[in-house]
C-alpha atoms as an extended CHARMM CRD file, in Angstrom:
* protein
*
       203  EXT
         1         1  UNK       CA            126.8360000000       94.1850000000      143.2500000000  PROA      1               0.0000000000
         2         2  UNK       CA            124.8100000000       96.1240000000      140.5050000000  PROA      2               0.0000000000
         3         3  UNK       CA            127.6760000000       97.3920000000      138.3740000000  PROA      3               0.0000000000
         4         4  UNK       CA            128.9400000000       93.8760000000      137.2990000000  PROA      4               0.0000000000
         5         5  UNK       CA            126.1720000000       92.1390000000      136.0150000000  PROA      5               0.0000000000
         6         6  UNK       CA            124.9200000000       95.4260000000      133.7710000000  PROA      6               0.0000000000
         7         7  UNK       CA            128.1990000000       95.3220000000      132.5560000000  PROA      7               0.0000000000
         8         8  UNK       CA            127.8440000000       91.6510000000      131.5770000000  PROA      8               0.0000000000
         9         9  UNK       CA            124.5310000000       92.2950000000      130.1320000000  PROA      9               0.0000000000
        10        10  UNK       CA            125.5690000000       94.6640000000      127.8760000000  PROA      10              0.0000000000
        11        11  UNK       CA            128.6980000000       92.6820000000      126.9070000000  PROA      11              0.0000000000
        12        12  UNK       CA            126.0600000000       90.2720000000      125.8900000000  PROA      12              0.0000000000
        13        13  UNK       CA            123.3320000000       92.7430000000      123.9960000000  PROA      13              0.0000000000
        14        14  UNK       CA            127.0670000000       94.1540000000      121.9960000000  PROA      14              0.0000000000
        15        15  UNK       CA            128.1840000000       90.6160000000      121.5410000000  PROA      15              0.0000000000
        16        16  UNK       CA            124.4400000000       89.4070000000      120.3650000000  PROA      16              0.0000000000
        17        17  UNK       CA            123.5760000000       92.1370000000      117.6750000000  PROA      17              0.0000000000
        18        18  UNK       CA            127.2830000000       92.1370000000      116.3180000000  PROA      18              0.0000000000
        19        19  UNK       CA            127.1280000000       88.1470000000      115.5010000000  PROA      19              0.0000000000
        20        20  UNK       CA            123.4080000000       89.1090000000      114.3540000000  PROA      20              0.0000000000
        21        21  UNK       CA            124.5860000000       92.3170000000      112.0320000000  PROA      21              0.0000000000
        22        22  UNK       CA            127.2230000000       89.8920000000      110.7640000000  PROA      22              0.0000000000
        23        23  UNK       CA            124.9300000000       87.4370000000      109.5060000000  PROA      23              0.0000000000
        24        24  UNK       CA            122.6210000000       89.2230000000      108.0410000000  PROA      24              0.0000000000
        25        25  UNK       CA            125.8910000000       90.9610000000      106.3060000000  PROA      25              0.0000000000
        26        26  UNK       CA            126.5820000000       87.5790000000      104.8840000000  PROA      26              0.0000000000
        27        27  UNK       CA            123.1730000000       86.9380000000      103.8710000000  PROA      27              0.0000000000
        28        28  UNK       CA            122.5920000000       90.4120000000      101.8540000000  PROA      28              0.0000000000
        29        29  UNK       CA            126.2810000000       89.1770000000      100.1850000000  PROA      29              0.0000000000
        30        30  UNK       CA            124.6900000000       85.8010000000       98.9620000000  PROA      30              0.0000000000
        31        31  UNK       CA            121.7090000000       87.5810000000       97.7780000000  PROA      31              0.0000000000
        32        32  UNK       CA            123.8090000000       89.0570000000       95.5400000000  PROA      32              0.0000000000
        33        33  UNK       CA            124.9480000000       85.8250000000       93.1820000000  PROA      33              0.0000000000
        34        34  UNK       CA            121.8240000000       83.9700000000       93.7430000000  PROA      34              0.0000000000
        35        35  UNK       CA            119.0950000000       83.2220000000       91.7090000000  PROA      35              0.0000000000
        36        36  UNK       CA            116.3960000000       85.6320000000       91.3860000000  PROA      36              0.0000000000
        37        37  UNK       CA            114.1460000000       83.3030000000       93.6540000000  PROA      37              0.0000000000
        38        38  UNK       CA            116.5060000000       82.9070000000       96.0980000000  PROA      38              0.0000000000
        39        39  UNK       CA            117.7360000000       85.9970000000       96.2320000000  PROA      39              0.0000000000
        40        40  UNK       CA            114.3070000000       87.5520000000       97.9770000000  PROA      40              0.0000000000
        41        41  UNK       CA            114.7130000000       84.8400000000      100.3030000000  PROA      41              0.0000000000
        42        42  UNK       CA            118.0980000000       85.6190000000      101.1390000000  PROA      42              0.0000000000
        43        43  UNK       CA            116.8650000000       89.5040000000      101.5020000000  PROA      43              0.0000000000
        44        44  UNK       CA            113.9690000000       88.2800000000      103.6460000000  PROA      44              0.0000000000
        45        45  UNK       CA            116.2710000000       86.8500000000      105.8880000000  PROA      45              0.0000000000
        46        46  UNK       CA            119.3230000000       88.9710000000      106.1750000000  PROA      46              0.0000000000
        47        47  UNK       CA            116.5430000000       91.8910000000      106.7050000000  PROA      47              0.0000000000
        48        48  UNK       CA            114.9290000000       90.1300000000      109.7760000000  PROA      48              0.0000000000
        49        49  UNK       CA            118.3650000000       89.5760000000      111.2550000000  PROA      49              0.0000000000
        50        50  UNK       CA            119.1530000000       93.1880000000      110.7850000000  PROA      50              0.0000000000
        51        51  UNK       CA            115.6000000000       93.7650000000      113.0990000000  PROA      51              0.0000000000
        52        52  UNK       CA            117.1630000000       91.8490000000      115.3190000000  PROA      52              0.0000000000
        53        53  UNK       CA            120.0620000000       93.0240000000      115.7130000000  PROA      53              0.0000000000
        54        54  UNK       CA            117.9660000000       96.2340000000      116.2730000000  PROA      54              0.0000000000
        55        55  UNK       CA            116.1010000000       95.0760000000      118.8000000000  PROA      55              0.0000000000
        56        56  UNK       CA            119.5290000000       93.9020000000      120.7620000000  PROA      56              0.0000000000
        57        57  UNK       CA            120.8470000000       97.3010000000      120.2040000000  PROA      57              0.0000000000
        58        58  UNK       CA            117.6560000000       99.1050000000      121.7250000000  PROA      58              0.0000000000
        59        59  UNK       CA            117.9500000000       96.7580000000      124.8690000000  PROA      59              0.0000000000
        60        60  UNK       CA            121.1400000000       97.6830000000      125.3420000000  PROA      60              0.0000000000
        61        61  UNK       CA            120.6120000000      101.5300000000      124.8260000000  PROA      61              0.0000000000
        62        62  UNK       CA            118.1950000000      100.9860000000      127.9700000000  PROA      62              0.0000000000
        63        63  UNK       CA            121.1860000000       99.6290000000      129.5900000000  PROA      63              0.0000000000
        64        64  UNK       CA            123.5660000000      102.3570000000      128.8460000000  PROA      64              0.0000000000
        65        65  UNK       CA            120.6070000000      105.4330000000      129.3820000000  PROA      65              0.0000000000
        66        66  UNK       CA            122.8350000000      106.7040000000      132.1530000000  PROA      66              0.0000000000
        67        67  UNK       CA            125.7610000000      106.3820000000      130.1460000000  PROA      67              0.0000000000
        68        68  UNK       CA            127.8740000000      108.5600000000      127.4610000000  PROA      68              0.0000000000
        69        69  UNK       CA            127.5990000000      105.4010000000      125.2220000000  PROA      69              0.0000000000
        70        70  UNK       CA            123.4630000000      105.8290000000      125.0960000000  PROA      70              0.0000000000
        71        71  UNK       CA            123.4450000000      108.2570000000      121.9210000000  PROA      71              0.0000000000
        72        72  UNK       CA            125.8010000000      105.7090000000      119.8180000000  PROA      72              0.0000000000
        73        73  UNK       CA            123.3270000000      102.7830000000      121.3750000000  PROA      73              0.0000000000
        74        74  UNK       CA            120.3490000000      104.4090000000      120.1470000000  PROA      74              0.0000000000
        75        75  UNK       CA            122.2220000000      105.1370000000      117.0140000000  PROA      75              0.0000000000
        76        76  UNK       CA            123.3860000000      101.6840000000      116.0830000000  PROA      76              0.0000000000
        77        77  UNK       CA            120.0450000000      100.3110000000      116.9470000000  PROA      77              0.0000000000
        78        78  UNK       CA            118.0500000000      103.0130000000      114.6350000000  PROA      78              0.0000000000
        79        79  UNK       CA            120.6410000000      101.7870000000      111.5740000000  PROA      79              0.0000000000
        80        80  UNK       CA            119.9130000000       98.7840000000      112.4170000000  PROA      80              0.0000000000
        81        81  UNK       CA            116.3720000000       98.8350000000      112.1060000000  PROA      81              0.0000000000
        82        82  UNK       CA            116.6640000000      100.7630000000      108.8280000000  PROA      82              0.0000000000
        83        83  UNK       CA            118.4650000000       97.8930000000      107.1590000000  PROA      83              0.0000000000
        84        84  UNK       CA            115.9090000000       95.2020000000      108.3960000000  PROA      84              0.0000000000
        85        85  UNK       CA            113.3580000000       97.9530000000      106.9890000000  PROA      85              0.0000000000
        86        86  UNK       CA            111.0740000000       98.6120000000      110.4640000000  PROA      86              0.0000000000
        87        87  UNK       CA            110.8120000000      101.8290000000      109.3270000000  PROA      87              0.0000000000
        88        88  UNK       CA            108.6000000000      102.9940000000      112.4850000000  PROA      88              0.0000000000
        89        89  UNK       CA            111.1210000000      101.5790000000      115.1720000000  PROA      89              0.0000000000
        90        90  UNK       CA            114.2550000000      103.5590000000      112.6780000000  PROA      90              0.0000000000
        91        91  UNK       CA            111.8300000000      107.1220000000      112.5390000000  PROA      91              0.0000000000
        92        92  UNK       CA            111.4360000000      106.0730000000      116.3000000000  PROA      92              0.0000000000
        93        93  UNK       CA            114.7190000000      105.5450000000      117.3870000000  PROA      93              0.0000000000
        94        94  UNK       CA            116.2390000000      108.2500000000      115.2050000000  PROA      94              0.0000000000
        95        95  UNK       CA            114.5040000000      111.1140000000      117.2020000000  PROA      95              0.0000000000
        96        96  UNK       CA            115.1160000000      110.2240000000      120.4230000000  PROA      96              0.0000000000
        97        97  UNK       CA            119.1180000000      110.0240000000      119.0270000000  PROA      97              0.0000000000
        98        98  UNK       CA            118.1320000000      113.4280000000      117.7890000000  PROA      98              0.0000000000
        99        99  UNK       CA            116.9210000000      114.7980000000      121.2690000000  PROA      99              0.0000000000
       100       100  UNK       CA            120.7230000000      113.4260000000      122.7710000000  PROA      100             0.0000000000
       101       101  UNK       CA            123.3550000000      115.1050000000      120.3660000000  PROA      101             0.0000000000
       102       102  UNK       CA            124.9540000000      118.4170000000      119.4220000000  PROA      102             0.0000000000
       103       103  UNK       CA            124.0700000000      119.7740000000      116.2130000000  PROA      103             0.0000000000
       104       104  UNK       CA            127.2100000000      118.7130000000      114.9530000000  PROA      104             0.0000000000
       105       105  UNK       CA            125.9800000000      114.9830000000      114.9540000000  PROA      105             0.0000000000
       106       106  UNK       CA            122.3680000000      115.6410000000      113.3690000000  PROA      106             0.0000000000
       107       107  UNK       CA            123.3020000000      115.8130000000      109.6700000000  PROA      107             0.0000000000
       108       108  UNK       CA            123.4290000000      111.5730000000      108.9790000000  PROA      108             0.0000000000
       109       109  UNK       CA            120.2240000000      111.3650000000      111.7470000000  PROA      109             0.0000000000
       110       110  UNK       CA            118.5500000000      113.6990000000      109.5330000000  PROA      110             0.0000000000
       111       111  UNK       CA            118.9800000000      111.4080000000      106.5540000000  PROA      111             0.0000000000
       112       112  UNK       CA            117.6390000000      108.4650000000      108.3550000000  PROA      112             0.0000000000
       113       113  UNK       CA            114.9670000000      110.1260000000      109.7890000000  PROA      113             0.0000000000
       114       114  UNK       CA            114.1720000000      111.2510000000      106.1610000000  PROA      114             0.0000000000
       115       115  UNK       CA            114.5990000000      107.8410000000      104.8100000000  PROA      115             0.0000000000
       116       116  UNK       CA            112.1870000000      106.0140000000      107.0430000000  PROA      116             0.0000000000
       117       117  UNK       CA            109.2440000000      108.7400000000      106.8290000000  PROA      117             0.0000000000
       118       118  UNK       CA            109.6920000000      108.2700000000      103.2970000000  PROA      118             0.0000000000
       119       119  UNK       CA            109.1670000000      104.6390000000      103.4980000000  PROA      119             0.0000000000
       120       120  UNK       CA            106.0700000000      105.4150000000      106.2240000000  PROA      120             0.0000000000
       121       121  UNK       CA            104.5520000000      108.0340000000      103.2870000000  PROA      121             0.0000000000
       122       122  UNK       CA            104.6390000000      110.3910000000      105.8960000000  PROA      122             0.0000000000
       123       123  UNK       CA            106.2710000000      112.6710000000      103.1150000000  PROA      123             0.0000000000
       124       124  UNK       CA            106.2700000000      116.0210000000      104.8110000000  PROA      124             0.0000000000
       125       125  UNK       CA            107.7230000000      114.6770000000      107.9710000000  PROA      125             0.0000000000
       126       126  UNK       CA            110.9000000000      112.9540000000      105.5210000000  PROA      126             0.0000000000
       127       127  UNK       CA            110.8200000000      116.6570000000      103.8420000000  PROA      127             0.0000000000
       128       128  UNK       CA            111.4400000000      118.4470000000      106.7800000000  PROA      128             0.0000000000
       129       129  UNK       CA            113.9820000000      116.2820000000      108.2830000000  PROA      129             0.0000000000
       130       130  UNK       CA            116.1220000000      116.1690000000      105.2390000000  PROA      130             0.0000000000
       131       131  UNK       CA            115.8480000000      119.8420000000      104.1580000000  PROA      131             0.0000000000
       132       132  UNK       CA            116.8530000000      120.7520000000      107.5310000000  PROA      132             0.0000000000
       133       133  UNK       CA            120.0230000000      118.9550000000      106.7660000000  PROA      133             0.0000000000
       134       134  UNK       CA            119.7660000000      120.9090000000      103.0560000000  PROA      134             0.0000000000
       135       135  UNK       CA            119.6690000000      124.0910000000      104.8310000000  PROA      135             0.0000000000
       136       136  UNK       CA            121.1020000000      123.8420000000      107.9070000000  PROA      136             0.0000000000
       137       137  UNK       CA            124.3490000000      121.8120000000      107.0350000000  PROA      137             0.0000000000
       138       138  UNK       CA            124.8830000000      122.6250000000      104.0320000000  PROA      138             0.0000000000
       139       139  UNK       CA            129.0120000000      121.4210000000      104.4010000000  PROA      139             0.0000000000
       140       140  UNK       CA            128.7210000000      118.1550000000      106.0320000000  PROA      140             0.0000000000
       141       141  UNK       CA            128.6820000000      115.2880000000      103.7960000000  PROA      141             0.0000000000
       142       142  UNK       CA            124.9180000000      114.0440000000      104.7590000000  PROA      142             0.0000000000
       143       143  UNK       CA            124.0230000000      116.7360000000      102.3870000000  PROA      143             0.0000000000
       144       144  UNK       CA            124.3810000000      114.7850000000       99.2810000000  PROA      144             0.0000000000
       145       145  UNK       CA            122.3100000000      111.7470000000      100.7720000000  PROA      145             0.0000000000
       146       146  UNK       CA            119.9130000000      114.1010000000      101.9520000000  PROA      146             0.0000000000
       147       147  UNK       CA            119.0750000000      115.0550000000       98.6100000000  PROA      147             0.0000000000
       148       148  UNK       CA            118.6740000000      111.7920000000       96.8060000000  PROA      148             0.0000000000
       149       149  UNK       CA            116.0140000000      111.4930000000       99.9110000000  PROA      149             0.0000000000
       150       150  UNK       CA            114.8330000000      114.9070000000       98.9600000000  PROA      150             0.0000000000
       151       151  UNK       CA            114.4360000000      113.8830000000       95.4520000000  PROA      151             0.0000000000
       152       152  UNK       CA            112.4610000000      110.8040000000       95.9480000000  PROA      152             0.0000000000
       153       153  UNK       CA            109.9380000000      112.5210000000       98.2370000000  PROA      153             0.0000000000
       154       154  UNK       CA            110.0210000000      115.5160000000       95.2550000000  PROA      154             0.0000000000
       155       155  UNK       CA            108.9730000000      112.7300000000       93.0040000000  PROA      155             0.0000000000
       156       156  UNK       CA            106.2000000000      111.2440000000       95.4790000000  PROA      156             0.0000000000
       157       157  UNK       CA            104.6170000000      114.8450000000       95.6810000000  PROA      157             0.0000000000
       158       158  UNK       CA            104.3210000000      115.6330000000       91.7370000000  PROA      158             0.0000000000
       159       159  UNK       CA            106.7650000000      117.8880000000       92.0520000000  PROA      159             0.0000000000
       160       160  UNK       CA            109.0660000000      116.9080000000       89.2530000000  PROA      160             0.0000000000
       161       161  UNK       CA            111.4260000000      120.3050000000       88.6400000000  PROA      161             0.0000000000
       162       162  UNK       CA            112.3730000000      120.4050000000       92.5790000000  PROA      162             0.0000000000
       163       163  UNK       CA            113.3240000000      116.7110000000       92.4220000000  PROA      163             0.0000000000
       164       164  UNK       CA            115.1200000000      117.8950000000       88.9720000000  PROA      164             0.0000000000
       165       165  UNK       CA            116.6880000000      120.5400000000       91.0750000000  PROA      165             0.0000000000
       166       166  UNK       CA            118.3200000000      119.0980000000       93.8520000000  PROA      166             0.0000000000
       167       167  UNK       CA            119.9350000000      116.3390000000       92.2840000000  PROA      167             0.0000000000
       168       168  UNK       CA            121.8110000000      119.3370000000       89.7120000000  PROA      168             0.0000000000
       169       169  UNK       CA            123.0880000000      120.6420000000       93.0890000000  PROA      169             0.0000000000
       170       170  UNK       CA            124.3620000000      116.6820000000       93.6010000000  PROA      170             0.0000000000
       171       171  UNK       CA            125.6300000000      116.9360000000       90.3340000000  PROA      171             0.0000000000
       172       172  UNK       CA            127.1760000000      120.7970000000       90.1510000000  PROA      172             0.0000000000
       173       173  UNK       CA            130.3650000000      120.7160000000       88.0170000000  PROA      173             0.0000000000
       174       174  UNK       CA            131.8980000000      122.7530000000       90.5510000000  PROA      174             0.0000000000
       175       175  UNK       CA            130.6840000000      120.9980000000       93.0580000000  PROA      175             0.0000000000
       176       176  UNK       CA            133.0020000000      118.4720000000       95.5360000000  PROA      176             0.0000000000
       177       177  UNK       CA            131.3300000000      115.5560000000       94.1280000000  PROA      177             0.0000000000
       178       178  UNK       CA            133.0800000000      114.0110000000       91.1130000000  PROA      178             0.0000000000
       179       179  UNK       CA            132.1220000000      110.5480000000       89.2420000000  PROA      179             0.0000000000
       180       180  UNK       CA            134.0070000000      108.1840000000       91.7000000000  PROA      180             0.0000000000
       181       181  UNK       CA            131.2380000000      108.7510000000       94.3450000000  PROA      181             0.0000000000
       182       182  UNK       CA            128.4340000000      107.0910000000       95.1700000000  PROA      182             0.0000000000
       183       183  UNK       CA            126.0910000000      109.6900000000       95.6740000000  PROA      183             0.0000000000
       184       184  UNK       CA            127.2300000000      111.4560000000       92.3020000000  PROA      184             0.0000000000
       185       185  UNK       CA            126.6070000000      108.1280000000       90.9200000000  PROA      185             0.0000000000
       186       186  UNK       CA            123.2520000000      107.7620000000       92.3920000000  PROA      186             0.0000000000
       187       187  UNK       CA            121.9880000000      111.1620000000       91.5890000000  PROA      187             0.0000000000
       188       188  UNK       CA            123.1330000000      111.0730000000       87.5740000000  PROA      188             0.0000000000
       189       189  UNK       CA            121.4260000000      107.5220000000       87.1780000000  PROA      189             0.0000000000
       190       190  UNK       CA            117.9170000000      108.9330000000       88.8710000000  PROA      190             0.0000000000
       191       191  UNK       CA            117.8860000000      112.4440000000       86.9150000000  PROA      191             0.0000000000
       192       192  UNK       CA            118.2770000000      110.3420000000       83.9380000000  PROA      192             0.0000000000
       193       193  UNK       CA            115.3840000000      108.4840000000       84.9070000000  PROA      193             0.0000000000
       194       194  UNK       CA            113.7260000000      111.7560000000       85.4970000000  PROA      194             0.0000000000
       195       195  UNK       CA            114.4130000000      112.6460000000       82.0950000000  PROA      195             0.0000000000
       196       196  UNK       CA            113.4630000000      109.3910000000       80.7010000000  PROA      196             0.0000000000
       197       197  UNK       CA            110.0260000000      109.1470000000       82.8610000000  PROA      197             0.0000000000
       198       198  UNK       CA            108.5300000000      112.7700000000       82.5420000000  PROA      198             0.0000000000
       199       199  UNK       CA            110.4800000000      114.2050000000       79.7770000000  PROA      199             0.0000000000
       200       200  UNK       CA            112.5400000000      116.8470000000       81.3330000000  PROA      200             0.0000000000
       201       201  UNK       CA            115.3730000000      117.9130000000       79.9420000000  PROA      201             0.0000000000
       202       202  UNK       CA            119.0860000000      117.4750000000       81.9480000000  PROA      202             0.0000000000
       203       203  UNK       CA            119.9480000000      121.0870000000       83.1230000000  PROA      203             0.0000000000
């Protein structure tokens, strides 16, 4: 008698922040031909969906606690909340996902973790998170995200030549990264901006 209607509730919570997630998807895409009025509107929006959809997700993490589905829960939900930028419910929701995985699975919770903080100002909590990934997972992918995070909080503590630095290790020749990616991308457009704002020469 208690197994069906948890599973129905949770079928509902999946169903609910998918249709939400969705929208706010669709949303974020009009943003992007609209007028420059409408487009912060559109942002607004799709952004409080996203919360949403967050909030669904953490309900149904509760459901699942007992369950080998509660990390991915508590994952989704943290994203989630990210997007729709709650920043303390992301930070929140990222270290309890933190406290639930092997260390295999901390690299991209790391970044997120990072990411909010950084949005909080609480800039030596984002440091730590994302040089942990720096340091400690140094071949998973994350790493590259983790320093464009790195960088920014670099840049928030004066401390121009490490925020230099770990965007060159983004941008290493003989690195993996080439110009197709994103985070390649990312990283030559903000040490040119670097270089533009405080003078510094590329290295």
């Amino acid at each position: 008698t208690i197994l069906p209607p948890l599973i129905k509730k949770s079928s509902a919570l999946k169903m609910e922040a998918k249709a939400r997630q969705e929208w706010a998807n669709d949303l974020f895409d009009q943003a992007g031909i609209a007028t420059e009025k409408r487009r912060l509107t559109l942002i607004r929006e799709g952004r409080q969906q996203m919360r949403f959809a967050g909030q669904a997700l953490h309900q149904l993490a509760r459901q699942l606690r007992t369950t080998r589905e509660y990390p991915q829960a508590l994952w989704n939900s943290a994203r989630s909340f990210l997007l729709g930028n709650d920043f303390k419910n992301a930070s929140r929701l990222t270290k309890k996902y933190l406290a639930t995985v092997p260390r295999q699975e901390r690299p991209r919770a790391l970044v997120v973790l990072g990411q909010a903080n950084l949005a909080l100002s609480k800039l030596d909590v984002a440091l730590k998170a994302v040089n942990e990934c720096i340091e400690f997972h140094s071949e998973d992918p994350a790493v590259y995200a983790a320093r464009l995070t790195a960088s920014k909080i670099y840049l928030e503590k004066g401390r121009i030549a490490d925020a230099a630095q770990v965007l060159n290790n983004n941008l290493d020749p003989e690195g993996p990264l080439n110009p197709r990616s994103i985070e390649w991308r990312d990283s030559l457009f903000a040490i040119g901006r670097i270089h533009y704002l405080h003078g510094m020469k590329l290295l």
